[in-house]
Amino acid sequence: MELTVADVIGLPVLHRGEPEVLSARRFHDPIRWVHVSDIADLSALVEGGELVLTTGAALRADPRRYLQGMAAAGVLGIVVELGEAALPPDAGRYAEEFGLALVALHREVRFVEITEAVHRMIVTDQFDRVDFDRRVHETFTDLSMKRASLEGIVEAAAGMLDEPVVLEDLAHRVLAVAGVPGGGPTAVLLRDWEQRSRRTAEAEHWTTTAVGPRTQEWGRLIVPRRSADASRTRMVLERAGVALALHRMIERDRSGLTHQAQTGLIDDVLRSRITDEAEVAARAHALGLRSSARYVPAAVRIDRPIPATDPVVGQRHNISLLDTVMHAVNASGHTGLFSVRRDGEIWMVLSLSVTQPADSALSALGAELRREIRRVEAVPDSALAVGDSVNRVIDAIYGMGEAAHIAEVALAMNEAHRPYYRAADVRLRGLIALLRSDHRVQAFAESELKALLAGDQANIVVLGEYLRLAGNKAAVAARLHISRPALYKKLAAIEAALGVDLDDGESRTSLHVALMVLDAQRLRRPVEISTEPAHAEIVDPYT
């Protein structure tokens, strides 16, 4: 922290001189140095920002001229040792007039002790500043080299300043925040942020710096309160701003180039232009895939409610999805090759972190992907699917197609979400998904369920739950929140409409497959079922 005139006057060595403040002007300005002199004209000896110690001979001779000359030379203030002679009565008024601090010492003190104490503090502060500047430079250089996230850079700035730091865009929307005082809720700091940032930044003495190249700024870094050391705060924010601007440029360019390179490698393998594992592995590792004993083929697929009709918009959506998936994978400690293959579908070869078992790592990654995709892409559902891990990169690339098929089927399944899916999780539905476009399969499903499709759609829901729960009527009634007599009535109506016996195993299988075909084609939608109060009765779980 910079040393001010008030700090010097408060030193114990000066207190022994019984100081009397005749003018408090510039008391809170930082001192550059302390100079001892009794000559009347110091203009050739000072550079501005000094505090002058004197016995007052020149001051007593002509106080107005002396103080005016000191002010013109840039001196901050005068400390005069009175000794036996008093100062002229107008000295304090002249000091106020010329904007100088003036302090009279009524007892003799050793000026050398004052200069030693002050210079020691100034040099120590300067050394601390140089050391702090070095640490700031090294920290943000290291973060830039490691391609730290926006959040990581903002957190580093907040940690160095021990102040809250906010990164906002030009619309005053918060992109990142760190260093909330006392670890309190971020919501308190960011309450009415947009309005406060627009209207009160200067009034509340916030420290701000623009982020981005000159004339192309895309955001601001802000310490949203008065800083105890504004120059240090501004320096840290400026260094952090440079790191953020560099991060944005690198990520924007690197994302495009890396995506093209990784997609090119995957295409070369799938089209058999490269068949040598050593070459494939070398290129993959150079593109960021960590060398590992096992590689996992994987795919992420999302369910877009309304596909983009504009190809340009669709491409932007897919690039955004790719960035989201890459960020989630890298943030989880894994590495991978990534490629957009179809709308809403990302193929991957993963090299998992060795810090946890593969199943735990995939479960955590699946949960993180679903959370980030829902947050960033605003889509209702997504699925991560993986194939069997292999020890060659080229085999993992070939396995991505199977993973993509599993992901597509997983989205069509009306079941509780899993963190990730394997082939064993889709089974018969996977086969049906492959055959769903076959007109013979479609005709089979229509033929099996024709009577229900043309009648009460609620019966399709009842039949689906009955077959899914293997004919356990008590469980079906509980699942649908209807009484068992009501369920028996509905099942009898279904049997009559279809002309089948629901206790017959082959009939159940045939109907279940037909319903799966409808699921795969997305022809079936949830239907509200009219319910009636369930009567109290003893439930036989084996019925």
Coordinates of C-alpha atoms in Angstrom, one line a residue:
M1 CA 0.0 0.0 0.0
E2 CA 1.3 3.4 -0.9
L3 CA 2.7 5.6 1.9
T4 CA 0.8 8.9 2.3
V5 CA 1.6 12.2 4.1
A6 CA -0.8 11.2 6.9
D7 CA 1.1 7.9 7.3
V8 CA 4.4 9.7 7.8
I9 CA 2.9 12.2 10.3
G10 CA 1.6 9.2 12.3
L11 CA 5.0 7.6 12.6
P12 CA 6.3 7.3 16.3
V13 CA 9.5 9.2 15.5
L14 CA 7.5 12.2 14.4
H15 CA 5.1 12.0 17.3
R16 CA 8.1 12.6 19.6
G17 CA 8.3 16.0 18.0
E18 CA 4.8 16.9 19.1
P19 CA 3.5 17.7 15.6
E20 CA 0.9 20.4 15.0
V21 CA -1.0 20.3 11.7
L22 CA -1.2 23.8 10.2
S23 CA -2.5 22.6 6.8
A24 CA -4.0 19.1 6.1
R25 CA -4.0 19.6 2.3
R26 CA -2.8 16.6 0.3
F27 CA -2.6 14.5 3.5
H28 CA -3.8 11.4 1.7
D29 CA -1.6 11.8 -1.4
P30 CA 1.2 9.1 -1.8
I31 CA 4.7 10.2 -1.1
R32 CA 7.5 9.5 -3.6
W33 CA 10.4 10.4 -1.3
V34 CA 11.5 12.5 1.7
H35 CA 14.0 15.4 1.2
V36 CA 15.8 17.4 3.8
S37 CA 16.8 21.0 2.9
D38 CA 16.8 24.5 4.3
I39 CA 17.4 26.3 1.0
A40 CA 14.6 28.5 -0.4
D41 CA 14.5 27.2 -4.0
L42 CA 14.2 23.4 -4.4
S43 CA 12.9 23.4 -7.9
A44 CA 16.1 21.9 -9.3
L45 CA 16.4 19.3 -6.6
V46 CA 13.0 17.7 -6.5
E47 CA 10.8 15.9 -9.1
G48 CA 7.4 16.1 -7.4
G49 CA 5.7 14.0 -4.8
E50 CA 8.2 14.7 -2.0
L51 CA 7.8 15.6 1.6
V52 CA 10.4 18.2 2.7
L53 CA 11.9 18.3 6.2
T54 CA 13.3 21.7 7.2
T55 CA 14.3 23.8 10.2
G56 CA 12.3 26.7 8.6
A57 CA 14.9 29.5 8.0
A58 CA 13.6 30.2 4.4
L59 CA 10.0 29.7 5.5
R60 CA 10.3 32.3 8.2
A61 CA 12.0 34.8 5.9
D62 CA 9.3 34.9 3.3
P63 CA 6.5 32.3 3.9
R64 CA 4.4 33.1 0.9
R65 CA 7.2 33.0 -1.6
Y66 CA 8.7 29.9 -0.1
L67 CA 5.4 27.9 0.0
Q68 CA 4.4 29.1 -3.5
G69 CA 7.8 27.8 -4.9
M70 CA 7.4 24.5 -3.1
A71 CA 3.9 24.0 -4.6
A72 CA 5.2 24.9 -8.1
A73 CA 8.0 22.3 -7.7
G74 CA 5.4 19.6 -7.0
V75 CA 6.2 19.1 -3.3
L76 CA 3.4 17.6 -1.3
G77 CA 4.1 19.1 2.1
I78 CA 6.5 20.7 4.6
V79 CA 7.5 19.4 8.0
V80 CA 9.3 22.2 9.9
E81 CA 11.1 21.9 13.2
L82 CA 10.4 25.1 15.1
G83 CA 13.1 25.1 17.7
E84 CA 13.2 28.4 19.5
A85 CA 11.6 30.5 16.7
A86 CA 7.9 30.4 15.8
L87 CA 6.5 30.4 12.3
P88 CA 4.8 33.5 10.8
P89 CA 1.1 33.5 11.7
D90 CA 0.0 33.4 8.0
A91 CA 2.1 30.3 7.2
G92 CA -0.8 27.9 7.6
R93 CA -3.1 30.0 5.5
Y94 CA -0.5 30.2 2.7
A95 CA -0.1 26.5 2.8
E96 CA -3.8 26.0 2.4
E97 CA -3.9 28.5 -0.4
F98 CA -1.1 26.7 -2.4
G99 CA -2.4 23.2 -1.6
L100 CA 0.5 22.0 0.6
A101 CA 0.5 20.0 3.8
L102 CA 2.3 22.0 6.6
V103 CA 3.2 20.4 10.0
A104 CA 5.2 22.1 12.7
L105 CA 7.3 20.1 15.2
H106 CA 7.5 21.7 18.7
R107 CA 10.2 19.4 19.9
E108 CA 13.6 18.6 18.3
V109 CA 13.8 15.3 16.4
R110 CA 16.5 13.7 14.4
F111 CA 15.7 14.1 10.7
V112 CA 17.9 11.1 9.9
E113 CA 15.6 8.9 11.9
I114 CA 12.6 10.2 10.0
T115 CA 14.2 9.7 6.6
E116 CA 15.4 6.2 7.4
A117 CA 12.0 5.1 8.6
V118 CA 10.2 6.7 5.6
H119 CA 12.7 5.5 3.0
R120 CA 12.7 2.0 4.5
M121 CA 8.9 1.9 4.1
I122 CA 9.0 3.4 0.6
V123 CA 11.6 0.9 -0.6
T124 CA 9.9 -2.0 1.0
D125 CA 6.6 -1.0 -0.6
Q126 CA 8.4 -0.6 -4.0
F127 CA 10.0 -4.0 -3.6
D128 CA 6.6 -5.5 -2.7
R129 CA 5.1 -3.9 -5.8
V130 CA 7.9 -5.2 -8.0
D131 CA 7.5 -8.7 -6.5
F132 CA 3.7 -8.5 -6.8
D133 CA 4.0 -7.4 -10.4
R134 CA 6.3 -10.3 -11.1
R135 CA 3.8 -12.8 -9.5
V136 CA 0.9 -11.3 -11.4
H137 CA 2.9 -11.6 -14.7
E138 CA 3.9 -15.2 -14.0
T139 CA 0.4 -16.2 -12.9
F140 CA -1.4 -14.9 -15.9
T141 CA 1.3 -16.0 -18.3
D142 CA 1.0 -19.5 -16.8
L143 CA -2.8 -19.5 -17.0
S144 CA -2.5 -18.4 -20.7
M145 CA -0.1 -21.2 -21.5
K146 CA -2.3 -23.7 -19.8
R147 CA -5.4 -22.4 -21.6
A148 CA -7.2 -21.8 -18.4
S149 CA -11.0 -21.2 -18.6
L150 CA -12.5 -17.7 -18.2
E151 CA -13.6 -18.7 -14.7
G152 CA -10.1 -19.8 -13.8
I153 CA -8.6 -16.4 -14.9
V154 CA -11.3 -14.5 -13.0
E155 CA -10.7 -16.6 -9.9
A156 CA -7.0 -15.9 -10.1
A157 CA -7.5 -12.2 -10.3
A158 CA -9.9 -12.3 -7.3
G159 CA -7.5 -14.4 -5.3
M160 CA -4.6 -11.9 -5.9
L161 CA -6.7 -8.9 -5.0
D162 CA -8.7 -10.5 -2.2
E163 CA -11.6 -8.7 -3.8
P164 CA -14.7 -9.8 -5.7
V165 CA -14.1 -9.7 -9.5
V166 CA -16.8 -9.8 -12.1
L167 CA -16.5 -10.4 -15.9
E168 CA -19.4 -9.0 -17.9
D169 CA -20.1 -8.6 -21.6
L170 CA -21.0 -5.4 -23.3
A171 CA -24.7 -6.0 -22.5
H172 CA -23.7 -6.1 -18.8
R173 CA -24.5 -9.8 -18.5
V174 CA -22.2 -11.6 -16.0
L175 CA -20.0 -14.2 -17.7
A176 CA -18.0 -15.1 -14.6
V177 CA -17.7 -14.1 -11.0
A178 CA -15.2 -15.0 -8.2
G179 CA -14.1 -13.8 -4.8
V180 CA -17.5 -13.2 -3.2
P181 CA -16.7 -11.6 0.2
G182 CA -16.8 -14.1 3.1
G183 CA -17.8 -16.9 0.7
G184 CA -21.3 -15.5 0.8
P185 CA -23.9 -16.1 -1.9
T186 CA -23.1 -14.9 -5.3
A187 CA -26.7 -13.8 -5.7
V188 CA -26.2 -11.0 -3.2
L189 CA -23.2 -9.6 -5.1
L190 CA -25.0 -9.8 -8.4
R191 CA -28.4 -8.5 -7.3
D192 CA -29.7 -6.1 -10.0
W193 CA -26.3 -6.3 -11.6
E194 CA -27.3 -5.0 -15.0
Q195 CA -28.8 -1.9 -13.7
R196 CA -26.1 -1.3 -11.1
S197 CA -23.3 -1.8 -13.7
R198 CA -24.9 0.6 -16.1
R199 CA -25.7 3.4 -13.6
T200 CA -23.5 3.2 -10.5
A201 CA -20.0 2.1 -11.5
E202 CA -18.5 5.5 -11.2
A203 CA -20.7 6.6 -8.3
E204 CA -19.7 3.6 -6.2
H205 CA -16.0 4.0 -7.2
W206 CA -15.7 0.6 -8.9
T207 CA -12.5 -0.3 -10.6
T208 CA -13.0 -1.4 -14.2
T209 CA -10.9 -2.3 -17.2
A210 CA -12.0 -3.2 -20.8
V211 CA -11.4 -6.7 -22.1
G212 CA -10.4 -7.2 -25.8
P213 CA -8.4 -5.5 -28.4
R214 CA -8.8 -1.7 -28.7
T215 CA -12.0 -0.8 -30.6
Q216 CA -13.0 -4.5 -30.4
E217 CA -13.7 -4.8 -26.7
W218 CA -16.1 -7.5 -25.8
G219 CA -16.4 -7.2 -22.0
R220 CA -15.3 -5.6 -18.8
L221 CA -13.5 -6.8 -15.6
I222 CA -14.9 -5.1 -12.5
V223 CA -14.1 -4.9 -8.8
P224 CA -17.5 -3.8 -7.7
R225 CA -16.5 -1.7 -4.7
R226 CA -14.0 0.9 -3.7
S227 CA -10.5 -0.6 -3.7
A228 CA -8.0 0.1 -0.9
D229 CA -5.2 0.3 -3.5
A230 CA -6.7 1.4 -6.8
S231 CA -3.4 1.3 -8.8
R232 CA -2.7 -2.3 -7.8
T233 CA -6.2 -3.4 -8.5
R234 CA -6.1 -1.7 -11.9
M235 CA -2.8 -3.4 -12.8
V236 CA -4.2 -6.9 -11.9
L237 CA -7.4 -6.3 -13.8
E238 CA -5.4 -5.2 -16.9
R239 CA -3.2 -8.3 -16.8
A240 CA -6.2 -10.5 -16.3
G241 CA -8.0 -8.7 -19.2
V242 CA -5.0 -9.4 -21.5
A243 CA -5.2 -13.1 -20.5
L244 CA -8.9 -13.2 -21.1
A245 CA -8.5 -11.6 -24.5
L246 CA -5.8 -14.0 -25.5
H247 CA -7.9 -16.9 -24.2
R248 CA -10.8 -15.8 -26.4
M249 CA -8.7 -15.5 -29.5
I250 CA -6.9 -18.8 -29.0
E251 CA -10.0 -20.7 -28.2
R252 CA -11.9 -19.2 -31.2
D253 CA -9.1 -20.1 -33.6
R254 CA -8.0 -23.3 -32.0
S255 CA -11.5 -24.6 -31.7
G256 CA -12.0 -24.3 -35.5
L257 CA -8.6 -25.6 -36.5
T258 CA -8.6 -28.5 -34.0
H259 CA -12.1 -29.5 -35.0
Q260 CA -11.2 -29.6 -38.6
A261 CA -8.0 -31.6 -37.9
Q262 CA -9.8 -34.1 -35.6
T263 CA -12.6 -34.6 -38.1
G264 CA -10.1 -35.0 -40.9
L265 CA -8.3 -37.8 -39.0
I266 CA -11.6 -39.6 -38.2
D267 CA -12.7 -39.4 -41.8
D268 CA -9.4 -40.7 -43.0
V269 CA -9.7 -43.7 -40.7
L270 CA -13.4 -44.4 -41.5
R271 CA -12.7 -44.2 -45.3
S272 CA -9.7 -46.4 -44.9
R273 CA -7.3 -43.8 -46.1
I274 CA -5.2 -44.5 -43.1
T275 CA -4.9 -48.0 -41.7
D276 CA -1.7 -47.9 -39.7
E277 CA -2.3 -47.7 -36.0
A278 CA 1.0 -46.0 -35.3
E279 CA 0.2 -43.2 -37.7
V280 CA -3.3 -42.8 -36.4
A281 CA -2.1 -42.8 -32.8
A282 CA 0.6 -40.3 -33.5
R283 CA -1.8 -37.9 -35.1
A284 CA -4.4 -38.4 -32.4
H285 CA -1.9 -37.7 -29.6
A286 CA -0.7 -34.6 -31.4
L287 CA -4.3 -33.4 -31.6
G288 CA -4.7 -33.7 -27.8
L289 CA -5.7 -37.3 -27.1
R290 CA -3.8 -38.5 -24.1
S291 CA -1.9 -41.7 -24.6
S292 CA -3.6 -44.5 -22.7
A293 CA -3.8 -48.2 -22.3
R294 CA -7.5 -48.2 -23.2
Y295 CA -9.6 -45.9 -25.4
V296 CA -13.4 -45.6 -25.3
P297 CA -15.5 -45.0 -28.4
A298 CA -18.4 -42.7 -27.4
A299 CA -21.2 -40.5 -28.8
V300 CA -23.4 -37.7 -27.5
R301 CA -26.8 -37.1 -29.0
I302 CA -29.3 -34.4 -28.1
D303 CA -33.0 -34.2 -28.7
R304 CA -33.7 -30.9 -30.5
P305 CA -37.5 -30.0 -30.2
I306 CA -37.4 -28.0 -33.4
P307 CA -34.5 -28.8 -35.9
A308 CA -33.0 -25.8 -37.6
T309 CA -34.3 -25.2 -41.1
D310 CA -31.4 -22.8 -42.0
P311 CA -28.2 -24.8 -42.6
V312 CA -26.1 -22.0 -41.3
V313 CA -28.1 -21.8 -38.0
G314 CA -27.9 -25.6 -37.8
Q315 CA -24.1 -25.5 -38.2
R316 CA -23.8 -22.9 -35.5
H317 CA -25.9 -25.0 -33.2
N318 CA -23.7 -28.0 -33.8
I319 CA -20.5 -26.1 -33.3
S320 CA -21.9 -24.8 -30.0
L321 CA -22.8 -28.3 -29.0
L322 CA -19.3 -29.5 -29.9
D323 CA -17.7 -26.7 -27.8
T324 CA -20.0 -27.7 -24.9
V325 CA -19.1 -31.3 -25.1
M326 CA -15.3 -30.6 -25.5
H327 CA -15.4 -28.3 -22.5
A328 CA -17.2 -30.8 -20.3
V329 CA -14.8 -33.6 -21.2
N330 CA -11.7 -31.5 -20.7
A331 CA -13.0 -30.0 -17.4
S332 CA -13.6 -33.5 -16.1
G333 CA -9.9 -34.4 -16.6
H334 CA -10.3 -36.5 -19.8
T335 CA -9.1 -35.9 -23.3
G336 CA -10.6 -36.9 -26.6
L337 CA -11.0 -36.7 -30.4
F338 CA -14.3 -35.0 -31.4
S339 CA -16.3 -34.7 -34.6
V340 CA -19.8 -33.5 -35.5
R341 CA -21.3 -36.3 -37.6
R342 CA -25.0 -35.5 -37.8
D343 CA -27.2 -32.7 -36.6
G344 CA -27.2 -32.9 -32.8
E345 CA -24.7 -35.8 -32.7
I346 CA -21.0 -35.7 -31.6
W347 CA -18.7 -38.7 -32.0
M348 CA -15.8 -39.1 -29.6
V349 CA -12.8 -41.2 -28.8
L350 CA -12.1 -40.8 -25.1
S351 CA -9.0 -41.2 -23.0
L352 CA -10.3 -41.3 -19.5
S353 CA -8.5 -39.9 -16.5
V354 CA -6.8 -42.6 -14.5
T355 CA -7.7 -41.1 -11.1
Q356 CA -10.9 -43.1 -10.8
P357 CA -12.4 -46.3 -12.2
A358 CA -13.8 -46.2 -15.7
D359 CA -17.4 -46.7 -14.6
S360 CA -17.3 -43.9 -12.1
A361 CA -15.5 -41.6 -14.6
L362 CA -18.2 -42.3 -17.2
S363 CA -21.0 -41.8 -14.8
A364 CA -19.6 -38.5 -13.6
L365 CA -19.0 -37.4 -17.2
G366 CA -22.5 -38.4 -18.3
A367 CA -24.1 -36.3 -15.5
E368 CA -21.8 -33.3 -16.3
L369 CA -22.6 -33.5 -20.0
R370 CA -26.3 -33.7 -19.5
R371 CA -26.2 -30.7 -17.0
E372 CA -24.0 -28.6 -19.3
I373 CA -25.9 -29.4 -22.5
R374 CA -29.2 -28.5 -20.8
R375 CA -27.7 -25.3 -19.5
V376 CA -25.9 -24.1 -22.6
E377 CA -27.9 -25.7 -25.4
A378 CA -31.4 -25.4 -23.7
V379 CA -32.5 -28.8 -25.0
P380 CA -34.7 -31.1 -23.0
D381 CA -32.7 -34.3 -23.3
S382 CA -29.4 -35.8 -24.2
A383 CA -27.6 -39.2 -24.0
L384 CA -24.0 -40.3 -23.7
A385 CA -23.4 -43.8 -25.1
V386 CA -20.1 -45.7 -25.1
G387 CA -18.8 -48.8 -26.8
D388 CA -16.4 -51.4 -25.5
S389 CA -13.0 -50.0 -24.6
V390 CA -10.1 -51.0 -26.9
N391 CA -6.4 -50.7 -26.8
R392 CA -6.0 -49.1 -30.3
V393 CA -7.1 -45.6 -31.4
I394 CA -8.1 -46.9 -34.8
D395 CA -10.4 -49.5 -33.3
A396 CA -12.0 -46.8 -31.0
I397 CA -12.7 -44.7 -34.1
Y398 CA -14.4 -47.6 -35.8
G399 CA -16.4 -48.2 -32.6
M400 CA -17.9 -44.7 -32.6
G401 CA -20.6 -45.7 -35.1
E402 CA -22.0 -48.3 -32.7
A403 CA -21.9 -45.8 -29.8
A404 CA -23.9 -43.3 -31.9
H405 CA -26.5 -46.0 -32.6
I406 CA -26.8 -46.7 -28.9
A407 CA -27.2 -43.0 -28.1
E408 CA -29.9 -42.6 -30.7
V409 CA -31.8 -45.6 -29.4
A410 CA -31.3 -44.4 -25.8
L411 CA -33.1 -41.1 -26.6
A412 CA -36.1 -43.0 -27.9
M413 CA -36.4 -45.2 -24.8
N414 CA -39.1 -44.1 -22.3
E415 CA -37.1 -45.0 -19.3
A416 CA -35.3 -43.3 -16.4
H417 CA -32.2 -41.6 -17.5
R418 CA -28.8 -43.3 -17.0
P419 CA -25.6 -41.3 -16.8
Y420 CA -24.4 -43.3 -19.9
Y421 CA -25.6 -46.2 -22.0
R422 CA -23.9 -49.3 -23.3
A423 CA -25.2 -51.8 -25.9
A424 CA -26.6 -54.0 -23.1
D425 CA -28.8 -51.2 -22.0
V426 CA -30.7 -51.0 -25.4
R427 CA -30.9 -54.6 -26.5
L428 CA -34.1 -55.3 -28.5
R429 CA -34.8 -51.7 -28.8
G430 CA -31.6 -51.3 -30.7
L431 CA -32.5 -53.9 -33.3
I432 CA -35.9 -52.3 -33.7
A433 CA -34.4 -48.9 -34.1
L434 CA -32.3 -50.2 -36.9
L435 CA -35.3 -51.7 -38.7
R436 CA -37.9 -49.0 -37.9
S437 CA -37.8 -47.6 -41.4
D438 CA -38.5 -51.0 -43.0
H439 CA -42.1 -50.8 -44.4
R440 CA -42.7 -54.5 -43.3
V441 CA -41.8 -53.6 -39.7
Q442 CA -44.1 -50.6 -39.9
A443 CA -46.9 -52.8 -41.3
F444 CA -46.4 -55.3 -38.6
A445 CA -46.8 -52.8 -35.8
E446 CA -49.9 -51.2 -37.5
S447 CA -51.5 -54.6 -37.9
E448 CA -50.9 -55.7 -34.3
L449 CA -52.2 -52.5 -32.7
K450 CA -54.6 -51.2 -35.4
A451 CA -57.7 -51.6 -33.2
L452 CA -56.1 -49.6 -30.3
L453 CA -54.6 -46.9 -32.6
A454 CA -58.1 -46.3 -34.0
G455 CA -59.7 -46.3 -30.5
D456 CA -59.0 -45.0 -27.0
Q457 CA -55.3 -43.9 -27.0
A458 CA -55.2 -44.3 -23.2
N459 CA -55.5 -48.1 -23.7
I460 CA -52.1 -48.0 -25.5
V461 CA -50.5 -46.6 -22.3
V462 CA -52.2 -49.2 -20.2
L463 CA -51.0 -52.0 -22.5
G464 CA -47.5 -50.6 -22.6
E465 CA -47.2 -50.6 -18.8
Y466 CA -48.8 -54.0 -18.5
L467 CA -46.2 -55.5 -20.9
R468 CA -43.3 -53.5 -19.5
L469 CA -44.1 -54.8 -16.0
A470 CA -44.4 -58.4 -17.3
G471 CA -48.1 -58.7 -16.6
N472 CA -47.9 -57.8 -12.8
K473 CA -51.4 -56.3 -12.5
A474 CA -50.9 -55.0 -9.0
A475 CA -47.7 -53.1 -10.1
V476 CA -49.5 -51.8 -13.2
A477 CA -52.4 -50.5 -11.1
A478 CA -50.1 -48.7 -8.7
R479 CA -48.0 -47.3 -11.6
L480 CA -51.1 -45.9 -13.3
H481 CA -52.7 -44.8 -10.1
I482 CA -56.0 -46.7 -10.8
S483 CA -57.8 -49.3 -8.9
R484 CA -57.4 -53.0 -9.8
P485 CA -61.0 -53.4 -10.8
A486 CA -60.6 -50.5 -13.2
L487 CA -57.4 -52.1 -14.6
Y488 CA -59.1 -55.4 -15.1
K489 CA -61.9 -53.7 -17.0
K490 CA -59.3 -51.9 -19.3
L491 CA -57.4 -55.1 -19.9
A492 CA -60.5 -56.9 -20.8
A493 CA -61.4 -54.1 -23.3
I494 CA -57.9 -54.3 -24.8
E495 CA -58.2 -58.1 -25.2
A496 CA -61.6 -57.7 -26.9
A497 CA -60.4 -55.0 -29.2
L498 CA -57.2 -56.9 -30.3
G499 CA -58.7 -60.4 -30.2
V500 CA -55.8 -61.8 -28.2
D501 CA -55.2 -63.4 -24.9
L502 CA -52.8 -61.2 -22.8
D503 CA -51.8 -64.3 -20.7
D504 CA -50.4 -65.9 -23.8
G505 CA -46.6 -65.4 -24.0
E506 CA -46.3 -65.1 -27.8
S507 CA -49.1 -62.5 -27.9
R508 CA -47.4 -60.5 -25.2
T509 CA -44.1 -60.6 -27.1
S510 CA -45.7 -59.7 -30.4
L511 CA -47.6 -56.7 -28.9
H512 CA -44.5 -55.6 -27.0
V513 CA -42.4 -55.5 -30.1
A514 CA -45.1 -53.6 -31.9
L515 CA -45.2 -51.0 -29.2
M516 CA -41.4 -50.7 -29.4
V517 CA -41.7 -50.0 -33.1
L518 CA -44.1 -47.2 -32.3
D519 CA -41.7 -45.8 -29.7
A520 CA -38.8 -45.9 -32.1
Q521 CA -40.8 -44.0 -34.7
R522 CA -41.9 -41.5 -32.1
L523 CA -45.5 -42.0 -32.9
R524 CA -46.6 -42.6 -29.4
R525 CA -47.0 -39.6 -27.0
P526 CA -47.9 -39.6 -23.3
V527 CA -51.7 -39.7 -22.9
E528 CA -53.6 -38.6 -19.8
I529 CA -55.6 -41.5 -18.3
S530 CA -58.8 -40.8 -16.5
T531 CA -58.5 -42.2 -13.0
E532 CA -61.0 -43.1 -10.3
P533 CA -60.4 -43.3 -6.6
A534 CA -58.7 -46.6 -5.7
H535 CA -60.7 -48.7 -3.3
A536 CA -59.0 -50.1 -0.2
E537 CA -58.2 -53.7 -0.8
I538 CA -55.6 -56.4 -0.1
V539 CA -53.1 -56.4 -2.9
D540 CA -51.7 -59.7 -4.1
P541 CA -48.2 -58.9 -5.6
Y542 CA -48.2 -62.1 -7.5
T543 CA -51.5 -61.5 -9.4

